[in-house]
């Protein structure tokens, strides 16, 4: 009996030793959702790059940054270093956050120090190069660089910086001046130069938009500096009013408004009696949004749902696909939600502001999975089984509007389906759904963003790693947003405005420019009846009507 028991135990132990755990660990991606540090002016979190940037005033010592709290959205997350405490952020702080896998994050600090170096009778603005500790000021070609008067100097934090030489002693710049600049027990060796300018006045930059032009020129500080312009072919010059000229040392700028789109102009700068050479420029065209009132739409062949263009309409702007939706184009293109029997975007002839119809984006659901109604510039790129979809956002564009005018009506209720939410957002079924419209122009490269040349930004709703935040995205030139609630709306994260949003309202969404000089290659407009539809969360009967979309220049 004992021998038999021993034999059974031996067999069991052998079998047990052969059992392996082949089940994969779940993918639990941790995100830092909040960092509170003493003295910060702003905090930016980039979930795609997994970076946190802390912005401080110039008087903060980055060697001793006190972090008082850090929030991570996964309870099981553990960090490789204790983030709460005092850290030296003169260089980036690397931290690994571990769940079932390791995720590397970086915490960085930036301190924007205001620096300047000016001289008497300076021409143009000083070039300051903090990375190489170098500053160069220009002076008239007949001036003596061995007898220069320095009028102002600041190369470090206000009230905390020591210089190895007083500005009164800085006279001879024949070979430049080497200057020790000490702050927070660290010393930088700066090189200061004064060089002769070949001209007393010149135009440095002309940046024409559709109805205005940004001008920058260099002249002699203290002289009467300004601009005059005319339409090409005209004999009459118009002086820019003195009140519209901004001067800083010998550099002066202006924004000339009231120009005609797509029109050639000429401009000169003057400084005292000296006048620059003529610079020519042509304003941008005020290109309208194609099919902005959605008058051109037709049903997909053999189906009872719409595509938002009509190849047979005979009107150029309506003959090609500019707008797309999650419906897809079925047999004429890519299958979308309509192929599963869920139509989420409609033409509505009963509700409209302009013309004979509008678009209704209608949130729906199937077996507990929410599908947000949507309309966007681009094309639906395919279903991901029954759990999501792929979209290629964007259409080619080369002008710079200042805002989007659009009319909307919104009917919604409390969220009845919650399957997920973005980092840092907490939702419950007591919260009302809301609609969102995103508007952006940029220089998105389809090779980097995964889309096509026509529609470069590829989003997979089942993979948050593909989501793009236009506020921090490096290829975005300008963006704006509108969130419509059941009882009001919010423009660009400003204060909520109370309104009866279940009636038609004219909205103007301003573009916030990250760069005033960059030219766009594409435009993106994305309208969703459920703001968190990408996370399959919202109210299953939310409806957003859209009409009369127009760019303002």
Short mmCIF file of C-alpha atoms in Angstrom, two decimals:
data_model
loop_
_atom_site.label_atom_id
_atom_site.label_comp_id
_atom_site.label_asym_id
_atom_site.label_seq_id
_atom_site.Cartn_x
_atom_site.Cartn_y
_atom_site.Cartn_z
CA UNK A 1 0.00 0.00 0.00
CA UNK A 2 2.76 2.42 0.93
CA UNK A 3 4.73 1.45 -2.19
CA UNK A 4 1.69 2.19 -4.39
CA UNK A 5 1.18 5.61 -2.72
CA UNK A 6 4.82 6.49 -3.28
CA UNK A 7 4.48 5.54 -6.95
CA UNK A 8 1.37 7.74 -7.42
CA UNK A 9 3.07 10.66 -5.72
CA UNK A 10 6.09 10.20 -8.00
CA UNK A 11 3.89 10.27 -11.11
CA UNK A 12 2.03 13.37 -9.91
CA UNK A 13 5.26 15.21 -9.15
CA UNK A 14 6.59 14.33 -12.60
CA UNK A 15 3.45 15.63 -14.29
CA UNK A 16 3.50 18.77 -12.20
CA UNK A 17 7.10 19.44 -13.23
CA UNK A 18 6.02 19.30 -16.88
CA UNK A 19 3.32 21.95 -16.48
CA UNK A 20 4.41 25.43 -17.65
CA UNK A 21 2.53 28.73 -17.44
CA UNK A 22 2.14 29.80 -21.08
CA UNK A 23 -0.48 32.45 -20.35
CA UNK A 24 0.85 35.91 -21.29
CA UNK A 25 0.77 38.72 -18.77
CA UNK A 26 -1.79 41.40 -19.53
CA UNK A 27 -0.52 44.63 -21.08
CA UNK A 28 -1.00 47.30 -18.43
CA UNK A 29 0.52 50.56 -19.64
CA UNK A 30 1.15 53.04 -16.82
CA UNK A 31 0.95 56.78 -17.39
CA UNK A 32 2.10 59.62 -15.20
CA UNK A 33 -1.03 61.77 -15.00
CA UNK A 34 0.15 64.48 -12.60
CA UNK A 35 3.37 65.92 -11.18
CA UNK A 36 3.32 68.67 -8.57
CA UNK A 37 6.63 70.46 -7.97
CA UNK A 38 7.35 73.56 -5.94
CA UNK A 39 7.52 76.73 -8.02
CA UNK A 40 6.40 75.38 -11.39
CA UNK A 41 4.72 77.71 -13.88
CA UNK A 42 3.42 74.89 -16.07
CA UNK A 43 3.64 71.11 -16.48
CA UNK A 44 3.39 69.30 -19.82
CA UNK A 45 2.90 65.52 -20.04
CA UNK A 46 3.50 63.78 -23.36
CA UNK A 47 1.99 60.29 -23.19
CA UNK A 48 3.34 59.29 -26.60
CA UNK A 49 6.97 60.12 -25.76
CA UNK A 50 6.47 59.35 -22.04
CA UNK A 51 7.96 62.62 -20.91
CA UNK A 52 7.08 65.16 -18.25
CA UNK A 53 8.40 68.71 -18.66
CA UNK A 54 8.35 71.08 -15.69
CA UNK A 55 8.57 74.78 -16.51
CA UNK A 56 10.07 77.10 -13.89
CA UNK A 57 10.73 80.83 -13.61
CA UNK A 58 14.35 81.86 -14.09
CA UNK A 59 14.99 82.33 -10.36
CA UNK A 60 14.46 78.65 -9.44
CA UNK A 61 17.53 76.52 -8.68
CA UNK A 62 17.14 73.40 -10.85
CA UNK A 63 19.63 71.53 -8.66
CA UNK A 64 17.05 71.43 -5.86
CA UNK A 65 13.62 70.79 -7.35
CA UNK A 66 11.14 69.58 -4.74
CA UNK A 67 8.50 67.22 -6.15
CA UNK A 68 5.63 66.92 -3.69
CA UNK A 69 3.37 64.44 -5.50
CA UNK A 70 3.22 62.18 -8.53
CA UNK A 71 0.11 60.37 -9.76
CA UNK A 72 0.21 57.23 -11.92
CA UNK A 73 -2.99 55.78 -13.35
CA UNK A 74 -2.22 52.11 -12.53
CA UNK A 75 -2.39 50.95 -8.91
CA UNK A 76 0.08 48.11 -9.46
CA UNK A 77 2.74 50.47 -10.86
CA UNK A 78 6.09 50.73 -9.09
CA UNK A 79 8.89 53.21 -9.89
CA UNK A 80 12.61 52.56 -10.06
CA UNK A 81 13.32 55.73 -8.04
CA UNK A 82 11.30 57.56 -5.42
CA UNK A 83 9.93 60.53 -7.34
CA UNK A 84 8.64 62.42 -4.33
CA UNK A 85 11.48 64.45 -2.84
CA UNK A 86 14.29 66.78 -3.94
CA UNK A 87 15.93 66.13 -7.32
CA UNK A 88 18.69 67.67 -9.42
CA UNK A 89 16.95 68.41 -12.73
CA UNK A 90 19.83 70.19 -14.42
CA UNK A 91 19.81 67.00 -16.49
CA UNK A 92 16.80 64.76 -17.27
CA UNK A 93 15.63 62.35 -14.57
CA UNK A 94 15.13 58.84 -15.97
CA UNK A 95 12.60 56.59 -14.25
CA UNK A 96 11.32 53.11 -15.07
CA UNK A 97 7.69 52.37 -14.20
CA UNK A 98 6.99 48.67 -13.83
CA UNK A 99 3.66 46.87 -14.13
CA UNK A 100 3.91 43.51 -15.90
CA UNK A 101 6.52 45.13 -18.16
CA UNK A 102 8.92 48.04 -17.85
CA UNK A 103 8.09 51.48 -19.24
CA UNK A 104 10.72 54.23 -19.34
CA UNK A 105 9.70 57.81 -18.56
CA UNK A 106 11.75 61.02 -18.44
CA UNK A 107 11.17 64.04 -16.21
CA UNK A 108 12.79 67.25 -17.45
CA UNK A 109 12.95 70.86 -16.28
CA UNK A 110 13.15 74.05 -18.31
CA UNK A 111 13.98 77.49 -17.00
CA UNK A 112 13.53 80.24 -19.56
CA UNK A 113 16.02 82.95 -18.67
CA UNK A 114 15.39 86.38 -20.20
CA UNK A 115 18.69 87.54 -21.71
CA UNK A 116 19.64 90.77 -23.44
CA UNK A 117 22.71 92.77 -24.53
CA UNK A 118 22.22 96.17 -26.17
CA UNK A 119 24.48 99.02 -27.22
CA UNK A 120 24.07 102.68 -28.18
CA UNK A 121 23.24 103.28 -31.89
CA UNK A 122 22.65 99.55 -32.36
CA UNK A 123 21.52 98.28 -35.75
CA UNK A 124 18.95 95.49 -35.59
CA UNK A 125 18.49 93.09 -32.69
CA UNK A 126 21.17 91.21 -30.79
CA UNK A 127 21.76 87.56 -31.64
CA UNK A 128 21.95 85.62 -28.37
CA UNK A 129 23.07 81.99 -28.44
CA UNK A 130 22.65 80.49 -24.93
CA UNK A 131 23.87 77.05 -25.99
CA UNK A 132 27.27 78.46 -26.96
CA UNK A 133 27.26 81.41 -24.51
CA UNK A 134 27.66 83.94 -27.30
CA UNK A 135 26.02 87.31 -28.04
CA UNK A 136 26.53 89.53 -31.09
CA UNK A 137 25.26 93.11 -31.51
CA UNK A 138 25.55 95.15 -34.71
CA UNK A 139 26.53 98.81 -35.05
CA UNK A 140 26.67 101.24 -37.99
CA UNK A 141 29.43 100.78 -40.56
CA UNK A 142 31.01 104.15 -39.67
CA UNK A 143 31.04 103.47 -35.91
CA UNK A 144 34.12 102.67 -33.80
CA UNK A 145 33.96 99.17 -32.25
CA UNK A 146 36.76 100.15 -29.85
CA UNK A 147 34.57 102.80 -28.21
CA UNK A 148 31.16 101.23 -27.62
CA UNK A 149 28.58 102.16 -24.99
CA UNK A 150 26.74 99.17 -23.55
CA UNK A 151 23.22 100.27 -22.60
CA UNK A 152 21.90 97.04 -21.02
CA UNK A 153 23.08 93.53 -20.14
CA UNK A 154 21.40 90.54 -18.56
CA UNK A 155 22.63 86.99 -19.14
CA UNK A 156 21.36 85.17 -16.04
CA UNK A 157 18.53 85.04 -13.49
CA UNK A 158 17.36 88.43 -12.25
CA UNK A 159 18.99 89.45 -8.97
CA UNK A 160 20.99 86.21 -8.69
CA UNK A 161 23.71 86.75 -11.29
CA UNK A 162 27.26 88.06 -10.82
CA UNK A 163 29.39 89.40 -13.70
CA UNK A 164 33.19 89.56 -13.82
CA UNK A 165 33.10 93.04 -15.37
CA UNK A 166 30.74 96.03 -14.96
CA UNK A 167 29.07 97.28 -18.15
CA UNK A 168 30.79 100.66 -17.75
CA UNK A 169 34.13 98.93 -18.39
CA UNK A 170 32.92 97.23 -21.56
CA UNK A 171 34.20 99.58 -24.25
CA UNK A 172 36.65 97.95 -26.62
CA UNK A 173 35.01 95.16 -28.65
CA UNK A 174 37.74 94.97 -31.29
CA UNK A 175 38.41 91.35 -30.35
CA UNK A 176 35.25 90.75 -28.35
CA UNK A 177 34.93 90.57 -24.58
CA UNK A 178 35.04 87.42 -22.45
CA UNK A 179 32.71 87.62 -19.46
CA UNK A 180 32.22 85.26 -16.51
CA UNK A 181 28.53 84.91 -15.58
CA UNK A 182 27.88 83.22 -12.23
CA UNK A 183 24.53 81.97 -10.87
CA UNK A 184 23.64 79.12 -8.49
CA UNK A 185 27.38 78.42 -7.93
CA UNK A 186 27.84 77.68 -11.63
CA UNK A 187 29.96 79.83 -13.95
CA UNK A 188 29.35 80.30 -17.68
CA UNK A 189 31.95 82.05 -19.83
CA UNK A 190 30.19 84.28 -22.35
CA UNK A 191 31.71 85.88 -25.44
CA UNK A 192 30.30 89.30 -26.37
CA UNK A 193 30.89 90.75 -29.82
CA UNK A 194 30.08 94.01 -31.61
CA UNK A 195 30.26 93.90 -35.40
CA UNK A 196 29.74 96.53 -38.11
CA UNK A 197 26.62 96.33 -40.27
CA UNK A 198 26.98 97.02 -43.97
CA UNK A 199 23.55 98.64 -44.10
CA UNK A 200 21.68 100.99 -41.78
CA UNK A 201 18.28 99.46 -42.56
CA UNK A 202 17.13 96.21 -44.11
CA UNK A 203 14.09 93.96 -44.14
CA UNK A 204 14.83 90.72 -42.33
CA UNK A 205 11.58 88.79 -42.76
CA UNK A 206 8.29 89.03 -44.67
CA UNK A 207 5.61 86.54 -43.64
CA UNK A 208 2.43 87.00 -45.73
CA UNK A 209 -0.90 85.43 -44.73
CA UNK A 210 -4.22 85.83 -46.57
CA UNK A 211 -5.29 89.22 -45.20
CA UNK A 212 -2.14 90.44 -43.46
CA UNK A 213 1.65 90.34 -43.45
CA UNK A 214 4.13 90.10 -40.58
CA UNK A 215 7.21 92.31 -41.12
CA UNK A 216 10.58 92.38 -39.35
CA UNK A 217 13.40 94.81 -40.12
CA UNK A 218 16.68 96.12 -38.71
CA UNK A 219 17.46 99.83 -38.33
CA UNK A 220 19.35 102.19 -36.07
CA UNK A 221 18.05 102.31 -32.50
CA UNK A 222 16.59 105.71 -31.65
CA UNK A 223 15.90 106.69 -35.27
CA UNK A 224 12.45 107.04 -36.84
CA UNK A 225 11.94 103.42 -37.89
CA UNK A 226 8.99 102.05 -39.86
CA UNK A 227 7.51 100.50 -42.99
CA UNK A 228 5.58 101.57 -46.07
CA UNK A 229 3.84 99.29 -48.55
CA UNK A 230 1.79 99.29 -51.75
CA UNK A 231 0.00 96.91 -54.06
CA UNK A 232 2.28 95.92 -56.93
CA UNK A 233 1.76 98.25 -59.87
CA UNK A 234 0.54 101.12 -57.71
CA UNK A 235 2.39 104.46 -57.49
CA UNK A 236 1.07 105.25 -54.01
CA UNK A 237 2.92 104.09 -50.87
CA UNK A 238 1.11 103.74 -47.54
CA UNK A 239 3.03 104.33 -44.31
CA UNK A 240 2.33 101.90 -41.49
CA UNK A 241 1.11 104.02 -38.52
CA UNK A 242 3.73 104.60 -35.85
CA UNK A 243 1.35 103.10 -33.27
CA UNK A 244 1.55 99.76 -35.13
CA UNK A 245 5.37 99.58 -34.99
CA UNK A 246 7.01 97.61 -32.18
CA UNK A 247 10.69 98.39 -31.50
CA UNK A 248 13.28 96.50 -29.50
CA UNK A 249 16.71 98.05 -29.80
CA UNK A 250 17.39 98.42 -33.49
CA UNK A 251 14.88 95.75 -34.48
CA UNK A 252 11.32 96.72 -35.36
CA UNK A 253 8.25 94.73 -36.37
CA UNK A 254 4.68 95.28 -37.52
CA UNK A 255 1.58 93.40 -38.64
CA UNK A 256 -0.09 95.04 -41.63
CA UNK A 257 -3.76 94.05 -41.87
CA UNK A 258 -6.53 94.66 -44.39
CA UNK A 259 -4.69 93.18 -47.38
CA UNK A 260 -6.35 91.36 -50.28
CA UNK A 261 -5.90 87.56 -50.53
CA UNK A 262 -3.84 86.21 -53.40
CA UNK A 263 -2.46 89.65 -54.28
CA UNK A 264 1.14 90.82 -54.93
CA UNK A 265 2.53 93.67 -52.79
CA UNK A 266 5.77 95.58 -52.25
CA UNK A 267 7.22 96.82 -48.96
CA UNK A 268 10.21 98.89 -47.80
CA UNK A 269 11.61 99.66 -44.35
CA UNK A 270 13.08 103.00 -43.35
CA UNK A 271 15.35 104.17 -40.54
CA UNK A 272 15.74 107.94 -40.40
CA UNK A 273 16.47 109.02 -43.98
CA UNK A 274 17.72 105.59 -45.04
CA UNK A 275 15.38 103.29 -46.99
CA UNK A 276 15.80 99.56 -47.60
CA UNK A 277 15.56 97.75 -50.88
CA UNK A 278 12.04 96.82 -52.03
CA UNK A 279 10.79 93.40 -50.89
CA UNK A 280 8.01 91.71 -52.89
CA UNK A 281 5.45 89.28 -51.52
CA UNK A 282 2.10 87.74 -52.43
CA UNK A 283 -0.62 87.12 -49.86
CA UNK A 284 -2.05 83.63 -49.45
CA UNK A 285 -5.37 82.68 -51.01
CA UNK A 286 -8.39 82.51 -48.68
CA UNK A 287 -9.25 78.97 -49.74
CA UNK A 288 -12.70 77.80 -48.60
CA UNK A 289 -13.47 74.36 -47.18
CA UNK A 290 -14.77 72.10 -49.95
CA UNK A 291 -18.39 71.03 -49.48
CA UNK A 292 -18.56 72.92 -46.18
CA UNK A 293 -22.38 72.85 -46.09
CA UNK A 294 -22.50 69.16 -47.08
CA UNK A 295 -24.82 69.78 -50.02
CA UNK A 296 -23.04 67.18 -52.10
CA UNK A 297 -23.61 63.65 -50.83
CA UNK A 298 -25.01 60.48 -52.27
CA UNK A 299 -25.78 56.97 -51.12
CA UNK A 300 -23.18 54.25 -51.47
CA UNK A 301 -24.05 52.01 -54.42
CA UNK A 302 -26.64 49.45 -53.41
CA UNK A 303 -26.71 50.66 -49.79
CA UNK A 304 -28.92 52.86 -47.64
CA UNK A 305 -26.20 55.05 -46.14
CA UNK A 306 -24.27 58.03 -47.43
CA UNK A 307 -20.82 58.95 -48.61
CA UNK A 308 -20.15 62.68 -48.27
CA UNK A 309 -19.41 63.55 -51.86
CA UNK A 310 -21.14 62.96 -55.20
CA UNK A 311 -18.98 62.19 -58.26
CA UNK A 312 -21.94 63.04 -60.52
CA UNK A 313 -22.88 66.40 -58.95
CA UNK A 314 -21.09 68.44 -61.60
CA UNK A 315 -19.58 70.79 -58.99
CA UNK A 316 -15.84 70.38 -58.48
CA UNK A 317 -15.81 70.82 -54.68
CA UNK A 318 -18.41 68.08 -54.26
CA UNK A 319 -17.13 65.53 -56.77
CA UNK A 320 -14.29 64.12 -54.67
CA UNK A 321 -13.95 62.80 -51.13
CA UNK A 322 -12.88 65.52 -48.71
CA UNK A 323 -15.07 64.42 -45.77
CA UNK A 324 -15.27 60.86 -44.49
CA UNK A 325 -17.07 59.00 -41.73
CA UNK A 326 -16.96 55.76 -39.80
CA UNK A 327 -19.74 54.44 -42.04
CA UNK A 328 -17.07 53.64 -44.61
CA UNK A 329 -17.84 53.37 -48.31
CA UNK A 330 -18.69 49.65 -48.45
CA UNK A 331 -18.38 48.24 -51.97
CA UNK A 332 -17.05 51.60 -53.23
CA UNK A 333 -14.12 51.77 -50.82
CA UNK A 334 -13.43 50.57 -47.28
CA UNK A 335 -15.98 48.75 -45.11
CA UNK A 336 -16.93 50.65 -41.97
CA UNK A 337 -19.50 50.37 -39.20
CA UNK A 338 -22.33 50.36 -41.76
CA UNK A 339 -21.03 47.01 -42.95
CA UNK A 340 -21.87 45.70 -39.45
CA UNK A 341 -25.35 47.22 -39.65
CA UNK A 342 -24.46 50.30 -37.55
CA UNK A 343 -24.88 53.59 -39.42
CA UNK A 344 -23.36 56.42 -37.36
CA UNK A 345 -23.39 59.37 -39.78
CA UNK A 346 -26.44 60.56 -41.72
CA UNK A 347 -27.67 63.27 -44.05
CA UNK A 348 -30.55 65.15 -42.39
CA UNK A 349 -32.88 67.24 -44.57
CA UNK A 350 -35.13 68.26 -41.66
CA UNK A 351 -32.43 69.98 -39.58
CA UNK A 352 -30.19 72.48 -41.35
CA UNK A 353 -28.79 76.02 -41.26
CA UNK A 354 -27.55 76.47 -44.81
CA UNK A 355 -28.80 74.84 -47.99
CA UNK A 356 -31.04 71.82 -48.07
CA UNK A 357 -29.39 69.53 -45.51
CA UNK A 358 -26.92 68.99 -42.69
CA UNK A 359 -24.91 66.05 -41.34
CA UNK A 360 -26.00 64.19 -38.21
CA UNK A 361 -23.34 62.23 -36.32
CA UNK A 362 -25.26 59.66 -34.28
CA UNK A 363 -23.72 57.58 -31.49
CA UNK A 364 -24.93 53.97 -31.48
CA UNK A 365 -24.09 50.67 -29.82
CA UNK A 366 -24.00 46.96 -30.49
CA UNK A 367 -23.71 44.31 -27.79
CA UNK A 368 -22.47 46.84 -25.26
CA UNK A 369 -19.82 48.34 -27.58
CA UNK A 370 -20.29 52.05 -28.27
CA UNK A 371 -19.75 53.53 -31.73
CA UNK A 372 -19.53 57.34 -31.76
CA UNK A 373 -21.01 59.22 -34.67
CA UNK A 374 -18.31 61.10 -36.55
CA UNK A 375 -17.39 63.24 -39.51
CA UNK A 376 -13.83 64.15 -40.43
CA UNK A 377 -11.49 65.32 -43.15
CA UNK A 378 -9.90 62.11 -44.37
CA UNK A 379 -10.98 58.56 -45.02
CA UNK A 380 -12.00 55.58 -42.95
CA UNK A 381 -9.21 53.01 -43.16
CA UNK A 382 -10.84 49.78 -41.96
CA UNK A 383 -12.44 47.86 -39.12
CA UNK A 384 -10.48 46.17 -36.36
CA UNK A 385 -12.70 43.11 -36.05
CA UNK A 386 -15.79 44.22 -34.14
CA UNK A 387 -13.83 46.12 -31.50
CA UNK A 388 -12.82 49.31 -33.28
CA UNK A 389 -11.76 51.08 -36.42
CA UNK A 390 -8.89 52.81 -38.20
CA UNK A 391 -8.97 56.31 -39.69
CA UNK A 392 -6.56 58.26 -41.87
CA UNK A 393 -7.06 61.91 -40.91
CA UNK A 394 -6.24 65.01 -42.94
CA UNK A 395 -6.50 66.53 -46.40
CA UNK A 396 -3.86 68.50 -48.35
CA UNK A 397 -3.87 72.19 -47.37
CA UNK A 398 -1.49 75.15 -47.73
CA UNK A 399 -3.16 78.23 -46.25
CA UNK A 400 -3.32 79.60 -42.69
CA UNK A 401 -6.81 80.49 -41.45
CA UNK A 402 -7.32 82.07 -38.05
CA UNK A 403 -10.53 80.24 -37.08
CA UNK A 404 -13.25 77.77 -38.06
CA UNK A 405 -16.88 78.89 -38.11
CA UNK A 406 -19.31 75.99 -37.76
CA UNK A 407 -22.96 75.55 -36.78
CA UNK A 408 -23.92 72.70 -34.45
CA UNK A 409 -26.87 71.30 -32.53
CA UNK A 410 -26.38 68.65 -29.85
CA UNK A 411 -28.72 66.26 -28.02
CA UNK A 412 -27.29 63.88 -25.45
CA UNK A 413 -27.78 62.21 -22.05
CA UNK A 414 -25.83 60.58 -19.27
CA UNK A 415 -23.20 57.99 -20.19
CA UNK A 416 -24.67 54.51 -20.32
CA UNK A 417 -21.59 52.72 -21.71
CA UNK A 418 -18.12 53.09 -20.16
CA UNK A 419 -15.40 50.85 -21.54
CA UNK A 420 -12.35 53.05 -21.03
CA UNK A 421 -11.09 56.59 -20.59
CA UNK A 422 -7.91 58.59 -21.27
CA UNK A 423 -5.18 58.97 -18.65
CA UNK A 424 -6.12 61.43 -15.93
CA UNK A 425 -9.88 61.36 -16.70
CA UNK A 426 -12.42 59.81 -14.31
CA UNK A 427 -15.93 59.11 -15.60
CA UNK A 428 -19.07 57.53 -14.22
CA UNK A 429 -22.60 56.91 -15.42
CA UNK A 430 -23.63 60.04 -13.58
CA UNK A 431 -21.63 62.10 -16.09
CA UNK A 432 -23.22 63.49 -19.24
CA UNK A 433 -21.74 62.69 -22.61
CA UNK A 434 -20.31 65.57 -24.65
CA UNK A 435 -19.37 66.16 -28.27
CA UNK A 436 -16.00 67.37 -29.50
CA UNK A 437 -14.68 69.09 -32.60
CA UNK A 438 -10.93 69.23 -33.18
CA UNK A 439 -9.38 71.55 -35.75
CA UNK A 440 -5.69 71.59 -36.74
CA UNK A 441 -3.24 72.39 -39.51
CA UNK A 442 0.22 70.89 -39.65
CA UNK A 443 3.10 69.28 -41.49
CA UNK A 444 2.35 65.62 -40.76
CA UNK A 445 4.53 63.15 -42.65
CA UNK A 446 2.57 60.01 -43.54
CA UNK A 447 5.73 57.92 -43.14
CA UNK A 448 5.94 58.97 -39.50
CA UNK A 449 2.23 59.10 -38.69
CA UNK A 450 1.24 55.93 -40.56
CA UNK A 451 -1.40 57.27 -42.95
CA UNK A 452 -1.33 58.12 -46.64
CA UNK A 453 0.08 61.10 -48.52
CA UNK A 454 -3.43 62.55 -48.79
CA UNK A 455 -4.48 61.70 -45.22
CA UNK A 456 -1.26 61.30 -43.22
CA UNK A 457 -2.38 60.80 -39.60
CA UNK A 458 -3.40 57.20 -38.92
CA UNK A 459 -5.44 56.47 -35.79
CA UNK A 460 -6.38 52.99 -34.56
CA UNK A 461 -9.15 53.33 -31.96
CA UNK A 462 -8.05 50.09 -30.27
CA UNK A 463 -4.50 51.39 -29.77
CA UNK A 464 -4.19 54.62 -27.72
CA UNK A 465 -0.51 54.78 -28.69
CA UNK A 466 -1.64 56.00 -32.12
CA UNK A 467 -3.66 58.91 -30.70
CA UNK A 468 -2.26 62.39 -31.42
CA UNK A 469 -2.49 65.31 -29.00
CA UNK A 470 -2.44 68.40 -31.23
CA UNK A 471 -1.55 70.59 -28.24
CA UNK A 472 1.87 68.95 -27.88
CA UNK A 473 2.41 67.24 -31.24
CA UNK A 474 5.59 68.58 -32.87
CA UNK A 475 4.19 68.53 -36.42
CA UNK A 476 1.08 70.54 -35.52
CA UNK A 477 1.35 74.20 -36.56
CA UNK A 478 -1.94 75.36 -35.02
CA UNK A 479 -4.98 73.82 -33.38
CA UNK A 480 -8.25 74.59 -31.66
CA UNK A 481 -11.05 72.62 -30.04
CA UNK A 482 -14.72 72.83 -29.10
CA UNK A 483 -16.39 70.63 -26.48
CA UNK A 484 -20.20 70.77 -26.49
CA UNK A 485 -21.99 69.79 -23.28
CA UNK A 486 -25.70 69.24 -22.69
CA UNK A 487 -25.91 72.69 -21.08
CA UNK A 488 -23.03 74.72 -22.57
CA UNK A 489 -19.72 74.60 -24.40
CA UNK A 490 -15.98 75.07 -23.91
CA UNK A 491 -13.58 76.58 -26.44
CA UNK A 492 -9.91 75.57 -26.11
CA UNK A 493 -10.14 74.57 -22.44
CA UNK A 494 -11.42 78.03 -21.45
CA UNK A 495 -14.26 78.61 -19.00
CA UNK A 496 -17.53 76.89 -19.82
CA UNK A 497 -20.18 79.06 -21.49
CA UNK A 498 -23.78 78.27 -20.53
CA UNK A 499 -25.98 77.72 -23.58
CA UNK A 500 -28.94 75.78 -24.92
CA UNK A 501 -26.87 73.48 -27.06
CA UNK A 502 -29.88 71.44 -28.17
CA UNK A 503 -30.59 74.36 -30.52
CA UNK A 504 -28.47 75.48 -33.47
CA UNK A 505 -25.53 77.66 -32.35
CA UNK A 506 -22.84 79.40 -34.40
CA UNK A 507 -19.41 78.47 -33.00
CA UNK A 508 -16.10 80.10 -33.90
CA UNK A 509 -13.12 77.92 -33.03
CA UNK A 510 -9.89 80.00 -33.05
CA UNK A 511 -6.63 78.43 -34.15
CA UNK A 512 -3.81 78.74 -31.61
CA UNK A 513 -0.58 78.93 -33.57
CA UNK A 514 2.52 77.16 -32.25
CA UNK A 515 4.53 78.67 -35.11
CA UNK A 516 3.70 81.85 -36.99
CA UNK A 517 6.14 81.09 -39.82
CA UNK A 518 5.58 77.42 -40.71
CA UNK A 519 3.40 76.60 -43.73
CA UNK A 520 0.94 73.69 -43.46
CA UNK A 521 0.70 70.70 -45.72
CA UNK A 522 -2.58 69.31 -44.35
CA UNK A 523 -5.77 70.28 -42.51
CA UNK A 524 -7.68 68.14 -40.01
CA UNK A 525 -11.24 68.65 -38.80
CA UNK A 526 -12.70 65.89 -36.62
CA UNK A 527 -16.27 65.95 -35.26
CA UNK A 528 -17.51 63.32 -32.79
CA UNK A 529 -20.90 63.01 -31.10
CA UNK A 530 -19.20 61.30 -28.12
CA UNK A 531 -15.93 62.88 -27.00
CA UNK A 532 -14.56 59.63 -25.57
CA UNK A 533 -15.81 57.46 -28.41
CA UNK A 534 -12.26 56.33 -29.14
CA UNK A 535 -12.42 54.65 -25.71
CA UNK A 536 -15.92 53.27 -26.51
CA UNK A 537 -17.40 55.42 -23.77
CA UNK A 538 -20.42 57.73 -23.95
CA UNK A 539 -24.19 57.95 -24.29
CA UNK A 540 -25.58 55.53 -26.86
CA UNK A 541 -28.13 58.05 -28.22
CA UNK A 542 -26.00 61.23 -28.48
CA UNK A 543 -26.57 63.15 -31.72
CA UNK A 544 -24.50 66.01 -33.16
CA UNK A 545 -25.77 68.01 -36.14
CA UNK A 546 -23.14 69.88 -38.20
CA UNK A 547 -23.62 72.46 -40.94
CA UNK A 548 -22.06 75.47 -42.71
CA UNK A 549 -18.39 74.89 -41.89
CA UNK A 550 -16.30 77.87 -43.01
CA UNK A 551 -12.70 79.00 -42.58
CA UNK A 552 -12.12 82.53 -41.32
CA UNK A 553 -9.00 84.31 -42.57
#
